[in-house]
mmCIF file of C-alpha atoms and ligand atoms in Angstrom:
data_model
loop_
_atom_site.group_PDB
_atom_site.id
_atom_site.type_symbol
_atom_site.label_atom_id
_atom_site.label_comp_id
_atom_site.label_asym_id
_atom_site.label_seq_id
_atom_site.Cartn_x
_atom_site.Cartn_y
_atom_site.Cartn_z
ATOM 1 C CA MET A 1120 35.847 2.899 -3.698
ATOM 2 C CA VAL A 1121 36.461 4.195 -7.204
ATOM 3 C CA SER A 1122 34.175 2.437 -9.661
ATOM 4 C CA GLU A 1123 35.746 0.624 -12.593
ATOM 5 C CA ILE A 1124 32.738 1.555 -14.688
ATOM 6 C CA LYS A 1125 33.490 4.559 -16.887
ATOM 7 C CA LYS A 1126 30.906 4.170 -19.632
ATOM 8 C CA ILE A 1127 27.342 2.900 -19.362
ATOM 9 C CA GLY A 1128 25.123 1.833 -22.261
ATOM 10 C CA VAL A 1129 21.346 2.245 -22.118
ATOM 11 C CA PHE A 1130 18.671 0.736 -24.365
ATOM 12 C CA THR A 1131 15.011 -0.197 -24.613
ATOM 13 C CA SER A 1132 13.970 -3.660 -25.705
ATOM 14 C CA GLY A 1133 10.829 -5.712 -26.358
ATOM 15 C CA GLY A 1134 7.425 -4.014 -26.260
ATOM 16 C CA ASP A 1135 7.486 -0.248 -25.723
ATOM 17 C CA SER A 1136 5.671 1.480 -22.881
ATOM 18 C CA PRO A 1137 5.074 5.068 -21.760
ATOM 19 C CA GLY A 1138 7.797 6.145 -19.347
ATOM 20 C CA MET A 1139 10.671 4.513 -21.246
ATOM 21 C CA ASN A 1140 11.877 7.926 -22.463
ATOM 22 C CA ALA A 1141 11.723 9.314 -18.948
ATOM 23 C CA ALA A 1142 13.864 6.364 -17.814
ATOM 24 C CA ILE A 1143 16.405 6.921 -20.642
ATOM 25 C CA ARG A 1144 16.583 10.600 -19.647
ATOM 26 C CA SER A 1145 17.175 9.656 -16.042
ATOM 27 C CA VAL A 1146 19.952 7.169 -16.844
ATOM 28 C CA VAL A 1147 21.684 9.684 -19.146
ATOM 29 C CA ARG A 1148 21.442 12.570 -16.672
ATOM 30 C CA THR A 1149 22.529 10.440 -13.706
ATOM 31 C CA CYS A 1150 25.609 9.366 -15.676
ATOM 32 C CA ALA A 1151 26.356 13.044 -16.433
ATOM 33 C CA PHE A 1152 25.869 13.926 -12.765
ATOM 34 C CA MET A 1153 28.210 11.130 -11.664
ATOM 35 C CA GLY A 1154 30.856 11.995 -14.292
ATOM 36 C CA VAL A 1155 30.399 8.743 -16.208
ATOM 37 C CA ASP A 1156 30.006 8.542 -19.996
ATOM 38 C CA CYS A 1157 26.710 7.312 -21.394
ATOM 39 C CA VAL A 1158 25.965 5.713 -24.743
ATOM 40 C CA GLY A 1159 22.522 5.159 -26.246
ATOM 41 C CA ILE A 1160 22.131 1.773 -27.925
ATOM 42 C CA TYR A 1161 19.501 1.882 -30.685
ATOM 43 C CA ARG A 1162 16.920 -0.869 -31.374
ATOM 44 C CA GLY A 1163 17.719 -3.006 -28.334
ATOM 45 C CA TYR A 1164 19.855 -6.101 -28.826
ATOM 46 C CA GLU A 1165 19.664 -5.698 -32.603
ATOM 47 C CA GLY A 1166 21.497 -2.372 -32.417
ATOM 48 C CA MET A 1167 23.919 -3.805 -29.880
ATOM 49 C CA ILE A 1168 24.929 -6.557 -32.305
ATOM 50 C CA GLU A 1169 25.260 -4.040 -35.150
ATOM 51 C CA GLY A 1170 27.086 -1.419 -33.061
ATOM 52 C CA ASP A 1171 24.319 1.167 -33.499
ATOM 53 C CA PHE A 1172 25.566 3.451 -30.720
ATOM 54 C CA LYS A 1173 25.360 7.164 -29.999
ATOM 55 C CA PRO A 1174 27.116 8.990 -27.138
ATOM 56 C CA MET A 1175 24.570 10.875 -25.039
ATOM 57 C CA ASP A 1176 25.020 13.816 -22.734
ATOM 58 C CA ALA A 1177 22.572 15.623 -20.465
ATOM 59 C CA ARG A 1178 21.330 17.757 -23.384
ATOM 60 C CA SER A 1179 20.618 14.799 -25.703
ATOM 61 C CA VAL A 1180 17.564 13.986 -23.621
ATOM 62 C CA ASN A 1181 15.912 17.409 -23.569
ATOM 63 C CA ASN A 1182 12.129 17.425 -24.014
ATOM 64 C CA ILE A 1183 11.569 13.680 -23.940
ATOM 65 C CA ILE A 1184 10.167 13.169 -20.419
ATOM 66 C CA ASN A 1185 6.666 13.855 -21.773
ATOM 67 C CA LYS A 1186 6.865 11.563 -24.810
ATOM 68 C CA GLY A 1187 5.499 8.041 -25.155
ATOM 69 C CA GLY A 1188 7.379 5.348 -27.067
ATOM 70 C CA THR A 1189 11.176 5.326 -26.978
ATOM 71 C CA ILE A 1190 13.629 7.649 -28.741
ATOM 72 C CA LEU A 1191 16.152 4.787 -28.794
ATOM 73 C CA LYS A 1192 13.606 2.593 -30.632
ATOM 74 C CA SER A 1193 12.895 -0.950 -29.621
ATOM 75 C CA ALA A 1194 13.186 -4.277 -31.387
ATOM 76 C CA ARG A 1195 12.917 -7.981 -30.980
ATOM 77 C CA CYS A 1196 16.154 -9.711 -31.951
ATOM 78 C CA ASN A 1197 16.464 -13.434 -32.573
ATOM 79 C CA PRO A 1198 20.266 -13.474 -33.187
ATOM 80 C CA PHE A 1199 20.748 -12.397 -29.540
ATOM 81 C CA ARG A 1200 19.204 -15.722 -28.534
ATOM 82 C CA THR A 1201 22.297 -17.420 -30.006
ATOM 83 C CA LYS A 1202 25.748 -17.549 -28.418
ATOM 84 C CA GLU A 1203 27.272 -16.227 -31.614
ATOM 85 C CA GLY A 1204 24.966 -13.208 -31.634
ATOM 86 C CA ARG A 1205 25.725 -12.396 -28.008
ATOM 87 C CA LYS A 1206 29.475 -12.719 -28.662
ATOM 88 C CA ARG A 1207 29.161 -10.215 -31.479
ATOM 89 C CA ALA A 1208 27.230 -7.882 -29.146
ATOM 90 C CA TYR A 1209 29.961 -8.214 -26.520
ATOM 91 C CA GLU A 1210 32.658 -7.365 -29.067
ATOM 92 C CA GLN A 1211 30.716 -4.277 -30.160
ATOM 93 C CA LEU A 1212 30.272 -3.092 -26.574
ATOM 94 C CA ARG A 1213 33.980 -3.575 -25.805
ATOM 95 C CA ALA A 1214 35.014 -1.800 -29.006
ATOM 96 C CA GLU A 1215 32.919 1.190 -27.896
ATOM 97 C CA GLY A 1216 34.414 1.017 -24.382
ATOM 98 C CA ILE A 1217 31.040 0.298 -22.729
ATOM 99 C CA ASP A 1218 31.586 -1.348 -19.319
ATOM 100 C CA ALA A 1219 27.975 -1.992 -18.222
ATOM 101 C CA PHE A 1220 24.411 -1.523 -19.426
ATOM 102 C CA VAL A 1221 20.937 -0.606 -18.238
ATOM 103 C CA VAL A 1222 18.175 -2.487 -20.057
ATOM 104 C CA ILE A 1223 14.667 -1.055 -20.006
ATOM 105 C CA GLY A 1224 12.178 -3.755 -20.991
ATOM 106 C CA GLY A 1225 10.213 -6.826 -19.991
ATOM 107 C CA ASP A 1226 11.075 -10.339 -18.849
ATOM 108 C CA GLY A 1227 12.329 -11.443 -22.276
ATOM 109 C CA SER A 1228 14.807 -8.558 -22.363
ATOM 110 C CA PHE A 1229 15.870 -9.394 -18.810
ATOM 111 C CA THR A 1230 16.436 -13.043 -19.736
ATOM 112 C CA GLY A 1231 18.784 -11.930 -22.517
ATOM 113 C CA ALA A 1232 20.599 -9.600 -20.102
ATOM 114 C CA MET A 1233 20.963 -12.299 -17.464
ATOM 115 C CA ILE A 1234 22.437 -14.800 -19.928
ATOM 116 C CA PHE A 1235 24.771 -12.111 -21.261
ATOM 117 C CA ASN A 1236 25.909 -11.286 -17.722
ATOM 118 C CA GLN A 1237 26.622 -14.959 -17.002
ATOM 119 C CA GLU A 1238 28.524 -15.524 -20.248
ATOM 120 C CA PHE A 1239 30.724 -12.433 -20.214
ATOM 121 C CA ASP A 1240 30.662 -11.315 -16.559
ATOM 122 C CA PHE A 1241 29.259 -8.051 -17.912
ATOM 123 C CA PRO A 1242 27.441 -5.802 -15.375
ATOM 124 C CA VAL A 1243 23.724 -5.328 -16.159
ATOM 125 C CA ILE A 1244 20.778 -3.747 -14.366
ATOM 126 C CA GLY A 1245 17.150 -3.887 -15.498
ATOM 127 C CA ILE A 1246 14.336 -1.342 -15.333
ATOM 128 C CA PRO A 1247 10.867 -2.866 -15.821
ATOM 129 C CA GLY A 1248 9.033 -1.230 -18.726
ATOM 130 C CA THR A 1249 5.709 -2.766 -19.736
ATOM 131 C CA ILE A 1250 2.088 -1.658 -19.460
ATOM 132 C CA ASP A 1251 1.025 -5.144 -18.312
ATOM 133 C CA ASN A 1252 2.511 -4.852 -14.797
ATOM 134 C CA ASP A 1253 3.396 -8.549 -14.955
ATOM 135 C CA ILE A 1254 6.936 -8.440 -13.595
ATOM 136 C CA PHE A 1255 7.786 -9.918 -10.220
ATOM 137 C CA GLY A 1256 9.770 -7.679 -7.854
ATOM 138 C CA THR A 1257 7.906 -4.427 -8.388
ATOM 139 C CA THR A 1258 4.415 -3.204 -7.538
ATOM 140 C CA PHE A 1259 4.449 -0.981 -10.609
ATOM 141 C CA THR A 1260 6.143 -1.311 -13.992
ATOM 142 C CA LEU A 1261 6.748 1.758 -16.163
ATOM 143 C CA GLY A 1262 3.722 2.438 -18.326
ATOM 144 C CA PHE A 1263 1.124 0.633 -16.220
ATOM 145 C CA ASP A 1264 -0.272 3.756 -14.593
ATOM 146 C CA THR A 1265 -0.429 5.577 -17.934
ATOM 147 C CA ALA A 1266 -2.222 2.640 -19.564
ATOM 148 C CA LEU A 1267 -4.782 2.621 -16.727
ATOM 149 C CA ASN A 1268 -5.504 6.290 -17.304
ATOM 150 C CA THR A 1269 -5.838 5.696 -21.048
ATOM 151 C CA VAL A 1270 -8.278 2.831 -20.508
ATOM 152 C CA VAL A 1271 -10.354 4.773 -17.977
ATOM 153 C CA GLU A 1272 -10.589 7.747 -20.336
ATOM 154 C CA ALA A 1273 -11.642 5.498 -23.226
ATOM 155 C CA VAL A 1274 -14.242 3.678 -21.125
ATOM 156 C CA ASP A 1275 -15.676 6.994 -19.900
ATOM 157 C CA LYS A 1276 -16.299 7.876 -23.542
ATOM 158 C CA ILE A 1277 -17.746 4.483 -24.380
ATOM 159 C CA ARG A 1278 -20.060 4.814 -21.380
ATOM 160 C CA ASP A 1279 -21.590 7.944 -22.920
ATOM 161 C CA THR A 1280 -22.723 5.909 -25.915
ATOM 162 C CA ALA A 1281 -23.659 2.900 -23.793
ATOM 163 C CA SER A 1282 -26.016 4.929 -21.625
ATOM 164 C CA SER A 1283 -27.485 6.943 -24.507
ATOM 165 C CA HIS A 1284 -28.531 3.733 -26.261
ATOM 166 C CA ASN A 1285 -29.098 1.423 -23.275
ATOM 167 C CA ARG A 1286 -26.352 -0.819 -24.524
ATOM 168 C CA LEU A 1287 -24.014 -3.354 -23.029
ATOM 169 C CA PHE A 1288 -20.365 -2.925 -24.024
ATOM 170 C CA PHE A 1289 -17.633 -5.513 -23.790
ATOM 171 C CA VAL A 1290 -14.345 -3.634 -23.707
ATOM 172 C CA GLU A 1291 -11.217 -5.723 -24.232
ATOM 173 C CA VAL A 1292 -8.046 -4.404 -22.642
ATOM 174 C CA MET A 1293 -4.409 -5.535 -22.816
ATOM 175 C CA GLY A 1294 -2.491 -7.387 -20.116
ATOM 176 C CA ARG A 1295 -1.148 -10.559 -21.768
ATOM 177 C CA ASP A 1296 -1.722 -13.397 -19.261
ATOM 178 C CA VAL A 1297 -2.589 -11.186 -16.292
ATOM 179 C CA GLY A 1298 -5.563 -9.057 -15.323
ATOM 180 C CA HIS A 1299 -3.901 -6.085 -13.616
ATOM 181 C CA ILE A 1300 -4.991 -3.546 -16.245
ATOM 182 C CA ALA A 1301 -8.509 -4.980 -16.414
ATOM 183 C CA LEU A 1302 -9.027 -5.075 -12.655
ATOM 184 C CA ASN A 1303 -7.605 -1.640 -11.842
ATOM 185 C CA ALA A 1304 -9.079 0.180 -14.829
ATOM 186 C CA GLY A 1305 -12.348 -1.707 -14.350
ATOM 187 C CA VAL A 1306 -12.691 -0.440 -10.788
ATOM 188 C CA GLY A 1307 -11.577 3.035 -11.864
ATOM 189 C CA ALA A 1308 -14.058 3.175 -14.730
ATOM 190 C CA GLY A 1309 -16.912 1.723 -12.692
ATOM 191 C CA ALA A 1310 -17.358 -1.439 -14.785
ATOM 192 C CA GLU A 1311 -20.280 -3.722 -14.000
ATOM 193 C CA GLU A 1312 -18.208 -6.846 -14.436
ATOM 194 C CA ILE A 1313 -14.492 -7.512 -14.870
ATOM 195 C CA LEU A 1314 -13.234 -10.704 -16.503
ATOM 196 C CA ILE A 1315 -9.640 -11.571 -15.642
ATOM 197 C CA PRO A 1316 -7.575 -14.725 -16.139
ATOM 198 C CA GLU A 1317 -6.832 -15.045 -12.415
ATOM 199 C CA GLU A 1318 -10.514 -15.484 -11.502
ATOM 200 C CA ASN A 1319 -12.521 -17.499 -13.974
ATOM 201 C CA LEU A 1320 -16.037 -16.705 -12.822
ATOM 202 C CA GLY A 1321 -17.641 -18.775 -15.551
ATOM 203 C CA LEU A 1322 -20.220 -17.744 -18.087
ATOM 204 C CA ASP A 1323 -23.233 -18.564 -15.871
ATOM 205 C CA ARG A 1324 -22.035 -16.100 -13.269
ATOM 206 C CA LEU A 1325 -21.627 -13.447 -15.971
ATOM 207 C CA LEU A 1326 -25.177 -13.964 -17.243
ATOM 208 C CA GLU A 1327 -26.506 -13.937 -13.697
ATOM 209 C CA SER A 1328 -24.730 -10.705 -12.914
ATOM 210 C CA LEU A 1329 -25.901 -8.996 -16.124
ATOM 211 C CA LYS A 1330 -29.451 -10.121 -15.475
ATOM 212 C CA ARG A 1331 -29.347 -8.714 -11.956
ATOM 213 C CA SER A 1332 -27.867 -5.501 -13.260
ATOM 214 C CA LYS A 1333 -30.749 -5.051 -15.720
ATOM 215 C CA GLU A 1334 -33.338 -5.903 -13.066
ATOM 216 C CA SER A 1335 -31.847 -3.414 -10.636
ATOM 217 C CA GLY A 1336 -32.606 -0.653 -13.111
ATOM 218 C CA LYS A 1337 -29.224 -0.055 -14.750
ATOM 219 C CA SER A 1338 -29.734 1.286 -18.252
ATOM 220 C CA SER A 1339 -26.254 0.517 -19.578
ATOM 221 C CA SER A 1340 -23.396 -1.738 -18.654
ATOM 222 C CA ILE A 1341 -19.680 -1.965 -19.229
ATOM 223 C CA VAL A 1342 -17.856 -5.270 -18.936
ATOM 224 C CA ILE A 1343 -14.062 -5.105 -19.005
ATOM 225 C CA VAL A 1344 -12.435 -8.205 -20.470
ATOM 226 C CA ALA A 1345 -8.716 -8.883 -20.063
ATOM 227 C CA GLU A 1346 -7.165 -10.162 -23.293
ATOM 228 C CA GLY A 1347 -5.889 -13.263 -21.428
ATOM 229 C CA ASP A 1348 -9.294 -14.031 -19.932
ATOM 230 C CA LYS A 1349 -10.035 -17.743 -19.539
ATOM 231 C CA THR A 1350 -13.779 -18.027 -20.180
ATOM 232 C CA GLY A 1351 -12.808 -19.933 -23.306
ATOM 233 C CA LYS A 1352 -14.453 -17.323 -25.532
ATOM 234 C CA ASN A 1353 -12.944 -14.264 -27.133
ATOM 235 C CA VAL A 1354 -14.700 -10.942 -26.718
ATOM 236 C CA PHE A 1355 -16.723 -11.312 -29.931
ATOM 237 C CA GLU A 1356 -17.852 -14.815 -28.979
ATOM 238 C CA LEU A 1357 -18.824 -13.442 -25.570
ATOM 239 C CA LYS A 1358 -21.041 -10.871 -27.280
ATOM 240 C CA GLU A 1359 -22.797 -13.598 -29.289
ATOM 241 C CA TYR A 1360 -23.187 -15.772 -26.213
ATOM 242 C CA VAL A 1361 -24.766 -13.011 -24.150
ATOM 243 C CA GLU A 1362 -27.060 -11.869 -26.962
ATOM 244 C CA GLU A 1363 -28.228 -15.449 -27.388
ATOM 245 C CA HIS A 1364 -28.901 -16.032 -23.700
ATOM 246 C CA LEU A 1365 -29.994 -12.526 -22.680
ATOM 247 C CA PRO A 1366 -31.816 -11.038 -25.684
ATOM 248 C CA ILE A 1367 -32.780 -8.031 -23.535
ATOM 249 C CA TYR A 1368 -29.298 -6.732 -24.186
ATOM 250 C CA ASP A 1369 -28.055 -4.873 -27.235
ATOM 251 C CA VAL A 1370 -24.348 -5.718 -27.104
ATOM 252 C CA ARG A 1371 -21.358 -3.953 -28.665
ATOM 253 C CA VAL A 1372 -17.641 -4.761 -28.546
ATOM 254 C CA SER A 1373 -14.701 -2.398 -28.319
ATOM 255 C CA VAL A 1374 -11.124 -3.672 -28.466
ATOM 256 C CA LEU A 1375 -8.908 -0.853 -27.240
ATOM 257 C CA GLY A 1376 -5.710 -2.347 -28.694
ATOM 258 C CA HIS A 1377 -2.470 -0.468 -29.134
ATOM 259 C CA MET A 1378 -3.780 2.913 -28.071
ATOM 260 C CA GLN A 1379 -3.114 1.548 -24.557
ATOM 261 C CA ARG A 1380 0.626 1.366 -25.237
ATOM 262 C CA GLY A 1381 1.063 4.955 -26.402
ATOM 263 C CA GLY A 1382 0.624 8.511 -25.246
ATOM 264 C CA PRO A 1383 2.415 10.830 -22.858
ATOM 265 C CA PRO A 1384 3.351 9.105 -19.595
ATOM 266 C CA SER A 1385 1.378 9.971 -16.467
ATOM 267 C CA CYS A 1386 3.081 11.972 -13.745
ATOM 268 C CA TYR A 1387 3.402 8.796 -11.679
ATOM 269 C CA ASP A 1388 5.266 6.995 -14.493
ATOM 270 C CA ARG A 1389 7.567 9.988 -15.082
ATOM 271 C CA VAL A 1390 8.496 10.188 -11.418
ATOM 272 C CA LEU A 1391 8.953 6.431 -11.116
ATOM 273 C CA ALA A 1392 11.119 6.347 -14.263
ATOM 274 C CA SER A 1393 13.269 9.190 -12.919
ATOM 275 C CA ARG A 1394 13.766 7.376 -9.617
ATOM 276 C CA MET A 1395 14.508 4.017 -11.244
ATOM 277 C CA GLY A 1396 17.082 5.506 -13.626
ATOM 278 C CA VAL A 1397 19.024 7.057 -10.748
ATOM 279 C CA LYS A 1398 18.904 3.801 -8.785
ATOM 280 C CA ALA A 1399 20.044 1.746 -11.788
ATOM 281 C CA VAL A 1400 23.134 3.865 -12.463
ATOM 282 C CA GLU A 1401 24.022 4.193 -8.777
ATOM 283 C CA SER A 1402 23.734 0.441 -8.339
ATOM 284 C CA LEU A 1403 26.063 -0.261 -11.271
ATOM 285 C CA LEU A 1404 28.602 2.242 -9.907
ATOM 286 C CA GLU A 1405 28.401 0.492 -6.512
ATOM 287 C CA GLY A 1406 29.467 -2.718 -8.253
ATOM 288 C CA LYS A 1407 26.031 -4.352 -8.232
ATOM 289 C CA THR A 1408 24.896 -6.445 -11.173
ATOM 290 C CA SER A 1409 22.205 -8.776 -12.551
ATOM 291 C CA LEU A 1410 19.482 -7.000 -10.590
ATOM 292 C CA MET A 1411 16.210 -5.322 -11.462
ATOM 293 C CA VAL A 1412 15.087 -2.063 -9.926
ATOM 294 C CA GLY A 1413 11.542 -2.172 -8.563
ATOM 295 C CA VAL A 1414 9.264 -0.243 -6.261
ATOM 296 C CA GLN A 1415 7.522 -1.598 -3.189
ATOM 297 C CA ASP A 1416 5.685 0.427 -0.539
ATOM 298 C CA ASN A 1417 6.941 3.474 -2.458
ATOM 299 C CA ARG A 1418 10.584 2.534 -1.802
ATOM 300 C CA LEU A 1419 12.985 1.404 -4.507
ATOM 301 C CA ILE A 1420 14.189 -2.161 -4.128
ATOM 302 C CA LEU A 1421 16.529 -4.464 -6.054
ATOM 303 C CA THR A 1422 15.555 -8.003 -7.037
ATOM 304 C CA PRO A 1423 17.911 -10.595 -8.590
ATOM 305 C CA ILE A 1424 17.054 -10.593 -12.266
ATOM 306 C CA ASN A 1425 16.536 -14.392 -12.326
ATOM 307 C CA LYS A 1426 13.846 -14.036 -9.652
ATOM 308 C CA ALA A 1427 12.192 -11.172 -11.531
ATOM 309 C CA ILE A 1428 12.000 -13.418 -14.611
ATOM 310 C CA LYS A 1429 10.764 -16.559 -12.871
ATOM 311 C CA GLY A 1430 8.443 -15.029 -10.279
ATOM 312 C CA HIS A 1431 4.745 -14.399 -10.856
ATOM 313 C CA THR A 1432 2.848 -11.308 -9.877
ATOM 314 C CA LYS A 1433 -0.254 -11.766 -7.756
ATOM 315 C CA ILE A 1434 -3.609 -10.206 -8.445
ATOM 316 C CA ASP A 1435 -4.858 -7.853 -5.736
ATOM 317 C CA LYS A 1436 -7.535 -9.867 -3.884
ATOM 318 C CA GLU A 1437 -8.612 -6.863 -1.885
ATOM 319 C CA LEU A 1438 -9.312 -4.993 -5.119
ATOM 320 C CA ILE A 1439 -11.323 -7.934 -6.450
ATOM 321 C CA ARG A 1440 -13.502 -7.698 -3.329
ATOM 322 C CA VAL A 1441 -13.873 -3.950 -3.808
ATOM 323 C CA SER A 1442 -14.953 -4.491 -7.411
ATOM 324 C CA GLU A 1443 -17.533 -7.076 -6.303
ATOM 325 C CA ILE A 1444 -18.978 -4.693 -3.735
ATOM 326 C CA MET A 1445 -19.034 -1.793 -6.222
ATOM 327 C CA THR A 1446 -21.116 -3.790 -8.701
ATOM 328 C CA THR A 1447 -23.905 -4.310 -6.184
HETATM 329 P P1 ADP B 276 9.981 -8.242 -23.491
HETATM 330 O O1 ADP B 276 11.289 -7.769 -22.993
HETATM 331 O O2 ADP B 276 8.999 -7.118 -23.663
HETATM 332 O O3 ADP B 276 9.448 -9.410 -22.671
HETATM 333 P P2 ADP B 276 10.661 -10.127 -25.674
HETATM 334 O O4 ADP B 276 10.196 -11.334 -24.922
HETATM 335 O O5 ADP B 276 10.268 -10.015 -27.085
HETATM 336 O O6 ADP B 276 10.172 -8.757 -24.994
HETATM 337 O O7 ADP B 276 12.254 -10.063 -25.569
HETATM 338 C C1 ADP B 276 12.978 -9.017 -26.138
HETATM 339 C C2 ADP B 276 14.288 -9.523 -26.678
HETATM 340 O O8 ADP B 276 15.074 -10.061 -25.597
HETATM 341 C C3 ADP B 276 14.195 -10.670 -27.669
HETATM 342 O O9 ADP B 276 13.886 -10.224 -28.969
HETATM 343 C C4 ADP B 276 15.605 -11.234 -27.598
HETATM 344 O O10 ADP B 276 16.507 -10.447 -28.337
HETATM 345 C C5 ADP B 276 15.926 -11.089 -26.106
HETATM 346 N N1 ADP B 276 15.638 -12.354 -25.433
HETATM 347 C C6 ADP B 276 14.458 -12.831 -24.980
HETATM 348 N N2 ADP B 276 14.582 -14.063 -24.480
HETATM 349 C C7 ADP B 276 15.884 -14.418 -24.616
HETATM 350 C C8 ADP B 276 16.657 -15.580 -24.317
HETATM 351 N N3 ADP B 276 16.104 -16.664 -23.747
HETATM 352 N N4 ADP B 276 17.974 -15.547 -24.601
HETATM 353 C C9 ADP B 276 18.554 -14.477 -25.163
HETATM 354 N N5 ADP B 276 17.879 -13.354 -25.481
HETATM 355 C C10 ADP B 276 16.574 -13.321 -25.225
#
């Protein structure tokens, strides 16, 4: 079957994550390999509406596999939420001769793509790019592994200070409403306690655990707190609460913030991005649409984009058990 798709657009949208550039590179090079034209769309849906396009060939993506952020820039775009805005975007794509697009982003970007596909019967495929790992239909999103490594490295450094001064550190990490970063990085960094939204252990349990930790002879402690944690207290309030109830502790807070979103992607994210880009372009050329590329059991899979948006990721119960045993 000869594909009707002759020109594919690619863009990044929503929050950036490490590995997005590697995915852009993969989409562009796969198009070149398959003999299909590729166009970079700048600033997500904003650039689509404004016609901010640039033809890309295999050489336009030299030396970007190792870079964090996104060379195509990213944006949030309210006009795309309106029918008028999407119509304008469609006209721009048609004027440029773009027949399909690959969107690299999170569930908001996928929602926009799904609506666009329904309204204009325009072929779209999604690649999940977010450090939070909160997208259904894939075990790993692009950027998650890199963010874990960043957090572990930061906590290793904080631990040096914590143990030199016999301090307790609360380290807040990203993750929106889910605790995947906190749980995985917490186990990797050897945290004493990990607070995640999926398991509200309660403040009594936290105090109990910190007390035990002190009694067992630990000189310093690290508690990882997911930003979406549901103890009802933010990380600074947690510090005050613990200092009030356990004066034996000298508590400090570190909010890692946006450093978790940047930096060169890990090897895992680069490889995953390369694989996902190939799969996305191949799927479009096979006539598939409104799907998201994901990875499960180290195999690439496709999930209907509406399911990827609506579904919820599950926290790894086995890893929670491991973390409990490790804090003995
Ligand atoms: P992410 O993709 O990281 O979840 P956002 O939720 O900010 O990021 O979504 C990115 C962009 O996707 C929005 O700025 C908007 O242009 C588009 N978008 C999100 N939700 C919708 C929607 N319901 N309808 C149309 N476009 C949407």
